[in-house]
Amino acid sequence: MLEKFDRFFVRANQLLIGVMMLVMFILVFINVVGRYGFNVSYAPAEEISTFLMIWVAYLGAGLALREGRHAAIDMFQDRLPVNLRRPLRALLGVLILFFFGVLAWLGIRMSIFGWSQETIATQIPTGIPYLAIPLGAMIFCMHLVLTFKDWMDRRWEEIAIPDETSGAEETAA
Amino acid sequence: MSAILFGVFFIGLFVGLPVSISMGLSGMAAVLVDGRFMGLVVPQYLFNGISSFPLMAVPFFILAAEIMSASGLTNSLMKFANDLVGHIRGGLGHVNVLMSMLFAGVSGSALADAAGPGAIEMSMMRKAGYDAPYAGALSAATATIGPIIPPSILMVIYAISDSRVTVGGLFLAGVAPGILLGLALAGVNHWVSIKRGYLFRSKRPTLLGLARSFWHALPAMLLPFIIMFGILAGIFTPTEAAAVAVAYALVVGLFITGGLKWSSILPVFIRAGIMTSAVLLIVSMASIFSWLLTILQIPQALASRIAGITTSPALVLILVAILVFLCGMVIDTLPALIILIPVLGPLVDKFGFDPLHFAMAVVLNLAIGLVTPPVGPVLFVISTVGRVRFEDLAKAVMPLILAEILVLVAVIAFPPISTAVPRFFGFTR
């Protein structure tokens, strides 16, 4: 049950990131073509694509965590005996949950605060793009809770398409 | 306030908290405990720190490189490099260097080079008989060319953080130092090959064979020229040039080489999105950290401290180089860059350095930090991917780092190495 939900959660999150990247690219590219090819440009494109980038950054952070892409210095941990390393990483995990928890709370307050203002080009409430931070923080916490054991053991997943290096071995041979 | 900021940051780093979260947590703790500012400034700075259209060049460069790799163009580049220099003594080592220079034109990051082509080069060298630590060390060292030869993610972020330089100017400034790095590493490889009696020549290709592999690699090699042409001609901003590069990579992959399947487009975008997230999270979290640094007036204090030690610009450059090198040794490159720019910026004005020259020296210095132990992110990647012991790798990489430091010294001592090319194209910053 939980495993099924986990798979669904990851898949939905991936799809969201991929589509946002795609829309971001299409907006900027069409705007370039329009401006230089046909002398027309869609003014809000820059703003919307920038917001999409911020959404990708925060909503993708949990997936990056699962893949072990958040660079850290493991030197100290590696020198600890294994039976001390796991408790330390558990403690760090709780600290990270606390950090993103506070961030989500502050972010919600910022979104509420920004609801009465409008963005410059698109004129939507500023609170909407601001939601990237609290939503991203909550999704990050979900990913960390769901994979907390893997986090303690530094076991990372390969959740995007298969790594290029695995294909690379074949071409090298 | 500074005690909390630095205390939390360094303890967090030491015990293995991700670098981005160390910066965010220490910034948040400093703001909340100090109480002078509302807690709301935390998410606000995190948001505004990456709310920048120029910054979007970063995800697009990541995307373009991912599409190129998924299209199999990395293999074409490798084949071409092998045909061109594989028959020289220590051939695969030279292929390794050349490949990194070619790949640097497609990708803007050293980690991408290390994890992709670097890993392939390493396994090829090992199969040919080079010993594993040297093969790994060379793959790691050559990966540092990635952020020096344009396009470069580090340089985009540098230019966004410091208005004294432009992305176009900085890209051009990297051309000559990038080539010098390649030559220096090829030189070390030649020396090692003689010393250890490595021969390993591959068969010299026929002229027709060489022409064919050149033709296959051409689409990938054109990419940096398209980006640079667009920026230099004033047609595109760097972000737009990067988006055009993505479109170009898609067209090449789908229609010209046919290596990219329609069904793999979404996975490639997802992959690039996850990589983007990891990079931008650092930029975002660093913005609250560097804002607090300026609130605490640390840059000014440091500038006047250095001005108190010496008034000679040359000595200042040396001091800065040592400071940056030490930072690069213990912190990751990107956060080091974002933290250092506001700190070092005042020195440029105070001592009248050429901003492009200064920026190039800092970027090159930090790029070398990517392979300097104890904290060399590229070394970590190579040691995990290639299953080489970190200690062995660290030892084998030493002569290569020495060669890179020589290049750095040359770049610091002779400003024209970095400023001549941009000047030629009319960039003074």
Coordinates of C-alpha atoms in Angstrom, one line a residue, chain A residues 11 14-15 17-19 21-22 24-25 28-29 32 35-36 45-46 49-51 53-54 56-64 67 69-77 79 88-89 92 95-96 98-100 102-103 106-107 109-110 113 129-130 132-133 140 151 158-165 168-169 171-173, chain B residues 13-21 24-25 28 32 39-40 42-44 46-48 50-53 55-56 59-60 63 66 69 75 115-117 119-120 123-124 127 234-236 239-240 243-244 246-247 250 265-278 280-281 284-285 330-332 374-375 385 391:
Chain A
R11 CA 5.9 9.4 -10.7
Q14 CA 8.6 13.5 -11.9
L15 CA 5.9 14.3 -14.4
I17 CA 9.0 18.6 -13.1
G18 CA 9.3 17.3 -16.7
V19 CA 6.3 19.2 -17.9
M21 CA 10.8 22.2 -17.7
L22 CA 9.2 21.6 -21.1
M24 CA 9.6 26.7 -19.6
F25 CA 11.7 25.8 -22.6
V28 CA 11.4 31.0 -24.0
F29 CA 12.1 29.5 -27.4
V32 CA 12.9 34.1 -29.2
R35 CA 10.8 38.3 -31.6
Y36 CA 13.5 37.8 -34.2
A45 CA 6.7 34.8 -21.1
E46 CA 9.9 35.8 -19.3
S49 CA 9.2 30.9 -17.3
T50 CA 11.2 32.4 -14.4
F51 CA 8.5 31.3 -12.0
M53 CA 12.2 27.6 -13.0
I54 CA 11.7 28.4 -9.3
V56 CA 11.3 23.2 -10.7
A57 CA 14.0 24.1 -8.2
Y58 CA 11.8 23.6 -5.2
L59 CA 9.5 20.9 -6.4
G60 CA 12.4 18.8 -7.7
A61 CA 14.4 19.1 -4.5
G62 CA 12.9 16.0 -3.0
L63 CA 13.6 13.9 -6.1
A64 CA 17.2 15.2 -6.1
E67 CA 19.1 10.4 -6.0
R69 CA 22.3 14.8 -5.6
H70 CA 22.5 17.3 -2.8
A71 CA 26.2 17.5 -2.4
A72 CA 27.5 17.0 1.2
I73 CA 30.8 16.4 2.8
D74 CA 30.8 12.8 4.1
M75 CA 34.4 12.7 5.4
F76 CA 33.5 12.9 9.1
Q77 CA 30.7 10.3 8.7
R79 CA 35.4 7.9 9.8
L88 CA 24.0 10.7 13.3
R89 CA 22.3 10.6 10.0
L92 CA 20.5 15.1 10.6
L95 CA 17.1 18.5 11.6
I96 CA 16.4 18.7 7.8
F98 CA 12.7 20.7 11.1
F99 CA 14.3 23.2 8.7
F100 CA 11.9 22.5 5.8
V102 CA 9.8 26.0 9.5
L103 CA 10.5 27.0 5.9
L106 CA 7.3 30.9 6.7
G107 CA 6.5 30.3 3.1
R109 CA 2.8 33.2 5.6
M110 CA 4.7 34.8 2.7
F113 CA 1.1 38.1 2.6
P129 CA 4.6 31.9 -7.5
Y130 CA 5.6 32.2 -3.8
A132 CA 6.8 27.1 -4.8
I133 CA 8.7 27.4 -1.5
F140 CA 10.7 17.4 0.2
W151 CA 18.7 8.3 3.9
E158 CA 18.2 6.0 -9.8
I159 CA 14.8 7.3 -10.6
A160 CA 15.3 9.2 -13.8
I161 CA 16.0 7.4 -17.0
P162 CA 18.9 4.9 -16.7
D163 CA 22.2 6.5 -16.1
E164 CA 24.3 7.4 -19.2
T165 CA 27.3 5.8 -17.5
A168 CA 28.6 4.0 -21.5
E169 CA 30.2 0.8 -20.3
T171 CA 30.1 1.4 -25.8
A172 CA 33.5 1.2 -24.2
A173 CA 33.7 -2.5 -24.4
Chain B
L13 CA 29.1 21.1 6.8
F14 CA 31.4 19.1 9.0
V15 CA 28.8 16.5 10.1
G16 CA 27.6 16.0 6.6
L17 CA 24.5 18.1 6.2
P18 CA 24.0 18.9 2.5
V19 CA 25.8 22.1 1.6
S20 CA 22.7 23.9 0.4
I21 CA 20.8 23.0 3.6
G24 CA 19.8 27.8 4.5
L25 CA 19.7 26.5 8.0
M28 CA 17.4 30.9 9.0
L32 CA 15.2 34.0 13.8
G39 CA 11.2 35.5 9.6
L40 CA 9.5 36.3 6.3
V42 CA 14.0 34.0 4.8
P43 CA 11.6 32.6 2.1
Q44 CA 11.7 36.0 0.4
L46 CA 15.3 32.2 -1.1
F47 CA 12.7 33.1 -3.7
N48 CA 14.4 36.3 -5.0
I50 CA 16.7 32.5 -8.1
S51 CA 14.0 34.8 -9.5
S52 CA 16.2 35.8 -12.4
F53 CA 15.7 35.3 -16.1
L55 CA 19.9 32.4 -14.4
M56 CA 17.7 30.3 -16.7
P59 CA 18.8 24.8 -16.7
F60 CA 19.0 25.2 -20.5
L63 CA 19.2 20.3 -20.8
E66 CA 21.5 15.9 -21.5
S69 CA 24.2 12.7 -24.5
N75 CA 30.1 8.7 -28.5
A115 CA 30.0 11.3 -14.7
G116 CA 29.5 11.0 -18.4
P117 CA 32.5 11.0 -20.7
A119 CA 33.6 7.5 -16.7
I120 CA 33.9 6.1 -20.2
S123 CA 37.2 2.4 -18.2
M124 CA 38.7 2.6 -21.7
K127 CA 41.0 -1.9 -20.3
G234 CA 24.0 40.6 -30.0
I235 CA 21.1 38.5 -31.3
F236 CA 20.4 36.5 -28.1
T239 CA 19.5 32.6 -21.7
E240 CA 18.0 32.8 -25.1
A243 CA 17.2 27.9 -25.2
V244 CA 18.3 27.9 -28.9
V246 CA 18.3 23.1 -26.5
A247 CA 16.2 23.5 -29.7
L250 CA 16.5 18.4 -30.1
I265 CA 12.2 13.4 -24.5
L266 CA 10.1 13.6 -21.4
P267 CA 12.6 11.4 -19.4
V268 CA 15.4 13.7 -20.5
F269 CA 13.5 16.8 -19.4
I270 CA 12.8 15.1 -16.0
R271 CA 16.4 14.2 -15.6
A272 CA 17.5 17.7 -16.4
G273 CA 14.9 19.1 -14.1
I274 CA 16.2 17.1 -11.1
M275 CA 19.8 18.2 -11.9
T276 CA 18.6 21.8 -12.2
S277 CA 16.9 21.5 -8.8
A278 CA 20.1 20.5 -7.0
L280 CA 19.4 26.0 -8.1
L281 CA 18.7 25.0 -4.5
S284 CA 18.8 29.9 -3.6
M285 CA 20.1 28.9 -0.2
V330 CA 37.0 22.6 1.9
I331 CA 33.7 23.8 0.4
D332 CA 31.9 22.8 -2.9
P374 CA 39.9 16.6 0.8
V375 CA 36.7 18.0 -0.7
V385 CA 31.8 5.5 -10.6
E391 CA 43.2 7.9 -1.2

